[in-house]
Amino acid sequence: MPPTPPAPQVPRRDGTLVLKVSRRILWVGSAALPLHNITRVEAFMIKADRGAVFVRFLRWLLVAALIYAAINYASDGEIEGNPVFLVGGIALFLFLLKELFQSPTPVLAVETAGGSTVVVTLPTVNELLDIAGRIAHAIDNPEAEFTAVVQQYNHTNNFGPVVNMNGGRNNRGINL
């Protein structure tokens, strides 16, 4: 009787995940990817899409203006000069600046033949390049096994709010 497969690792509260190759399977937290299904492994710096950030800012600004106009109309103009709207506008502008000037983030993307992509991060691209090399080595060497600790990629613009498996049929990603 073959040995029991390893239990999946649940993501930790501090945002770390165990990424490991064991018995021809790449485990990313509780997601299991057969090594023979991996079509691409790449470590790179991902930058904020400034155009999308600006469009999102304009949408929120439009929503805020519509809310202001609706409340102003409903109250017969009694909210003119209300500091709540000024503070909200300043907060919205500060979020825009934060997103626009956010530094690039190193990520490791693992794509599968089914169209899913798993994305994780670490502080440096060099650490991710090492892991990418180890995954590529494990694809060609059935006996290869290793374990690494990575971080969830928590950026909502590109790949979703957590380590996600984007695409694939009926895929919901990793629920934390």
mmCIF file of C-alpha atoms in Angstrom:
data_model
loop_
_atom_site.group_PDB
_atom_site.id
_atom_site.type_symbol
_atom_site.label_atom_id
_atom_site.label_comp_id
_atom_site.label_asym_id
_atom_site.label_seq_id
_atom_site.Cartn_x
_atom_site.Cartn_y
_atom_site.Cartn_z
ATOM 1 C CA MET A 1 0.000 0.000 0.000
ATOM 2 C CA PRO A 2 1.459 3.403 -0.971
ATOM 3 C CA PRO A 3 2.214 5.878 1.823
ATOM 4 C CA THR A 4 -0.408 8.507 2.618
ATOM 5 C CA PRO A 5 0.088 11.840 0.858
ATOM 6 C CA PRO A 6 1.157 14.765 3.032
ATOM 7 C CA ALA A 7 -1.595 16.851 4.593
ATOM 8 C CA PRO A 8 -2.057 20.268 2.981
ATOM 9 C CA GLN A 9 -0.666 23.258 4.842
ATOM 10 C CA VAL A 10 -3.235 25.840 5.859
ATOM 11 C CA PRO A 11 -2.137 29.472 5.394
ATOM 12 C CA ARG A 12 -0.965 31.011 8.659
ATOM 13 C CA ARG A 13 -2.470 34.122 10.206
ATOM 14 C CA ASP A 14 0.712 36.136 9.582
ATOM 15 C CA GLY A 15 0.299 35.703 5.829
ATOM 16 C CA THR A 16 2.988 33.064 5.379
ATOM 17 C CA LEU A 17 2.456 29.910 3.386
ATOM 18 C CA VAL A 18 4.452 26.736 3.071
ATOM 19 C CA LEU A 19 5.434 26.102 -0.538
ATOM 20 C CA LYS A 20 6.811 22.625 -1.010
ATOM 21 C CA VAL A 21 7.454 19.994 -3.619
ATOM 22 C CA SER A 22 6.723 16.504 -2.415
ATOM 23 C CA ARG A 23 6.118 13.389 -4.511
ATOM 24 C CA ARG A 24 5.684 15.287 -7.809
ATOM 25 C CA ILE A 25 3.184 17.758 -6.353
ATOM 26 C CA LEU A 26 3.754 21.455 -5.701
ATOM 27 C CA TRP A 27 1.881 22.481 -2.569
ATOM 28 C CA VAL A 28 1.198 26.202 -2.089
ATOM 29 C CA GLY A 29 -0.565 26.328 1.248
ATOM 30 C CA SER A 30 -3.480 23.939 0.734
ATOM 31 C CA ALA A 31 -3.430 24.167 -3.093
ATOM 32 C CA ALA A 32 -1.924 21.156 -4.837
ATOM 33 C CA LEU A 33 -0.475 21.500 -8.340
ATOM 34 C CA PRO A 34 0.878 18.402 -10.094
ATOM 35 C CA LEU A 35 4.352 19.239 -11.400
ATOM 36 C CA HIS A 36 3.554 17.784 -14.832
ATOM 37 C CA ASN A 37 0.772 20.404 -15.218
ATOM 38 C CA ILE A 38 3.042 23.403 -14.616
ATOM 39 C CA THR A 39 3.642 25.333 -17.829
ATOM 40 C CA ARG A 40 5.477 28.413 -16.532
ATOM 41 C CA VAL A 41 7.325 29.514 -13.411
ATOM 42 C CA GLU A 42 8.521 33.109 -13.342
ATOM 43 C CA ALA A 43 9.842 35.513 -10.720
ATOM 44 C CA PHE A 44 9.522 39.206 -11.542
ATOM 45 C CA MET A 45 8.745 42.664 -10.163
ATOM 46 C CA ILE A 46 5.120 43.655 -10.559
ATOM 47 C CA LYS A 47 4.308 47.342 -10.771
ATOM 48 C CA ALA A 48 1.021 49.087 -10.113
ATOM 49 C CA ASP A 49 -1.022 49.783 -13.229
ATOM 50 C CA ARG A 50 -1.167 53.560 -12.881
ATOM 51 C CA GLY A 51 -3.887 53.899 -15.501
ATOM 52 C CA ALA A 52 -6.156 51.448 -13.666
ATOM 53 C CA VAL A 53 -5.414 53.181 -10.352
ATOM 54 C CA PHE A 54 -6.391 56.547 -11.808
ATOM 55 C CA VAL A 55 -9.581 55.146 -13.364
ATOM 56 C CA ARG A 56 -10.522 53.569 -10.018
ATOM 57 C CA PHE A 57 -9.914 56.944 -8.319
ATOM 58 C CA LEU A 58 -12.160 58.688 -10.839
ATOM 59 C CA ARG A 59 -14.912 56.105 -10.264
ATOM 60 C CA TRP A 60 -14.785 56.625 -6.495
ATOM 61 C CA LEU A 61 -14.732 60.384 -7.008
ATOM 62 C CA LEU A 62 -17.835 60.104 -9.191
ATOM 63 C CA VAL A 63 -19.578 57.943 -6.570
ATOM 64 C CA ALA A 64 -18.663 60.458 -3.848
ATOM 65 C CA ALA A 65 -19.935 63.356 -5.983
ATOM 66 C CA LEU A 66 -23.236 61.548 -6.660
ATOM 67 C CA ILE A 67 -23.696 60.790 -2.962
ATOM 68 C CA TYR A 68 -22.923 64.403 -2.103
ATOM 69 C CA ALA A 69 -25.373 65.671 -4.731
ATOM 70 C CA ALA A 70 -28.112 63.290 -3.554
ATOM 71 C CA ILE A 71 -27.685 64.254 0.103
ATOM 72 C CA ASN A 72 -27.452 67.944 -0.789
ATOM 73 C CA TYR A 73 -30.651 67.693 -2.857
ATOM 74 C CA ALA A 74 -32.492 65.737 -0.128
ATOM 75 C CA SER A 75 -31.522 68.250 2.576
ATOM 76 C CA ASP A 76 -32.334 71.338 0.486
ATOM 77 C CA GLY A 77 -28.691 72.468 0.445
ATOM 78 C CA GLU A 78 -28.167 72.359 4.216
ATOM 79 C CA ILE A 79 -24.933 70.354 4.018
ATOM 80 C CA GLU A 80 -22.904 72.994 2.199
ATOM 81 C CA GLY A 81 -19.489 73.312 3.825
ATOM 82 C CA ASN A 82 -19.802 70.052 5.793
ATOM 83 C CA PRO A 83 -16.245 68.970 6.738
ATOM 84 C CA VAL A 84 -17.107 65.266 6.416
ATOM 85 C CA PHE A 85 -17.088 65.542 2.624
ATOM 86 C CA LEU A 86 -13.826 67.482 2.654
ATOM 87 C CA VAL A 87 -12.168 64.835 4.856
ATOM 88 C CA GLY A 88 -13.537 62.088 2.594
ATOM 89 C CA GLY A 89 -12.124 63.826 -0.484
ATOM 90 C CA ILE A 90 -8.723 64.226 1.144
ATOM 91 C CA ALA A 91 -8.722 60.551 2.196
ATOM 92 C CA LEU A 92 -9.624 59.515 -1.355
ATOM 93 C CA PHE A 93 -6.789 61.635 -2.742
ATOM 94 C CA LEU A 94 -4.308 60.150 -0.224
ATOM 95 C CA PHE A 95 -5.305 56.623 -1.271
ATOM 96 C CA LEU A 96 -4.659 57.647 -4.880
ATOM 97 C CA LEU A 97 -1.170 58.884 -3.992
ATOM 98 C CA LYS A 98 -0.406 55.722 -2.004
ATOM 99 C CA GLU A 99 -1.397 53.508 -4.937
ATOM 100 C CA LEU A 100 0.410 55.623 -7.543
ATOM 101 C CA PHE A 101 3.711 55.687 -5.685
ATOM 102 C CA GLN A 102 3.678 52.145 -4.337
ATOM 103 C CA SER A 103 7.020 50.446 -4.936
ATOM 104 C CA PRO A 104 7.162 47.405 -7.236
ATOM 105 C CA THR A 105 6.567 44.055 -5.524
ATOM 106 C CA PRO A 106 8.573 40.903 -6.230
ATOM 107 C CA VAL A 107 6.275 37.985 -7.109
ATOM 108 C CA LEU A 108 6.572 34.366 -8.154
ATOM 109 C CA ALA A 109 3.908 33.250 -10.635
ATOM 110 C CA VAL A 110 3.283 29.567 -11.319
ATOM 111 C CA GLU A 111 0.966 28.859 -14.250
ATOM 112 C CA THR A 112 -0.661 25.539 -15.059
ATOM 113 C CA ALA A 113 -1.883 23.936 -18.267
ATOM 114 C CA GLY A 114 -5.454 24.477 -17.017
ATOM 115 C CA GLY A 115 -5.017 28.249 -17.044
ATOM 116 C CA SER A 116 -4.676 28.713 -13.278
ATOM 117 C CA THR A 117 -1.989 30.964 -11.824
ATOM 118 C CA VAL A 118 -0.676 30.885 -8.274
ATOM 119 C CA VAL A 119 1.106 34.063 -7.156
ATOM 120 C CA VAL A 120 3.198 34.472 -3.987
ATOM 121 C CA THR A 121 5.770 36.998 -2.808
ATOM 122 C CA LEU A 122 8.935 37.398 -0.747
ATOM 123 C CA PRO A 123 11.022 40.480 0.049
ATOM 124 C CA THR A 124 13.467 40.024 -2.859
ATOM 125 C CA VAL A 125 13.337 38.726 -6.413
ATOM 126 C CA ASN A 126 16.517 36.714 -5.789
ATOM 127 C CA GLU A 127 14.751 34.567 -3.185
ATOM 128 C CA LEU A 128 11.918 33.967 -5.633
ATOM 129 C CA LEU A 129 14.334 33.190 -8.481
ATOM 130 C CA ASP A 130 15.887 30.512 -6.264
ATOM 131 C CA ILE A 131 12.473 28.959 -5.607
ATOM 132 C CA ALA A 132 11.581 29.169 -9.327
ATOM 133 C CA GLY A 133 14.799 27.331 -10.153
ATOM 134 C CA ARG A 134 14.042 24.659 -7.570
ATOM 135 C CA ILE A 135 10.535 24.158 -8.996
ATOM 136 C CA ALA A 136 11.941 23.899 -12.541
ATOM 137 C CA HIS A 137 14.518 21.391 -11.305
ATOM 138 C CA ALA A 138 11.778 19.344 -9.601
ATOM 139 C CA ILE A 139 9.787 19.185 -12.858
ATOM 140 C CA ASP A 140 12.672 17.351 -14.549
ATOM 141 C CA ASN A 141 13.768 15.336 -11.504
ATOM 142 C CA PRO A 142 11.037 13.168 -9.962
ATOM 143 C CA GLU A 143 13.044 12.565 -6.787
ATOM 144 C CA ALA A 144 13.481 16.285 -6.019
ATOM 145 C CA GLU A 145 11.745 17.650 -2.932
ATOM 146 C CA PHE A 146 12.046 20.930 -1.045
ATOM 147 C CA THR A 147 10.176 23.252 1.284
ATOM 148 C CA ALA A 148 10.147 27.058 1.414
ATOM 149 C CA VAL A 149 8.129 29.644 3.293
ATOM 150 C CA VAL A 150 6.562 32.389 1.171
ATOM 151 C CA GLN A 151 4.123 35.238 1.698
ATOM 152 C CA GLN A 152 0.615 35.688 0.373
ATOM 153 C CA TYR A 153 0.394 38.217 -2.413
ATOM 154 C CA ASN A 154 -2.205 40.701 -1.167
ATOM 155 C CA HIS A 155 -2.738 43.119 -4.015
ATOM 156 C CA THR A 156 -6.228 43.584 -5.322
ATOM 157 C CA ASN A 157 -5.363 45.046 -8.735
ATOM 158 C CA ASN A 158 -3.552 42.181 -10.373
ATOM 159 C CA PHE A 159 -4.288 38.739 -9.031
ATOM 160 C CA GLY A 160 -6.838 39.124 -6.264
ATOM 161 C CA PRO A 161 -6.846 39.634 -2.517
ATOM 162 C CA VAL A 162 -4.905 36.497 -1.492
ATOM 163 C CA VAL A 163 -2.782 33.825 -3.066
ATOM 164 C CA ASN A 164 -5.046 33.089 -5.947
ATOM 165 C CA MET A 165 -5.478 30.513 -8.579
ATOM 166 C CA ASN A 166 -6.870 32.684 -11.342
ATOM 167 C CA GLY A 167 -8.722 31.008 -14.146
ATOM 168 C CA GLY A 168 -9.520 27.373 -14.452
ATOM 169 C CA ARG A 169 -12.952 25.810 -14.460
ATOM 170 C CA ASN A 170 -15.065 26.513 -11.345
ATOM 171 C CA ASN A 171 -12.032 27.894 -9.555
ATOM 172 C CA ARG A 172 -12.494 30.029 -6.441
ATOM 173 C CA GLY A 173 -8.861 30.415 -5.386
ATOM 174 C CA ILE A 174 -7.646 29.706 -1.883
ATOM 175 C CA ASN A 175 -10.134 30.701 0.815
ATOM 176 C CA LEU A 176 -8.543 31.871 4.046
#
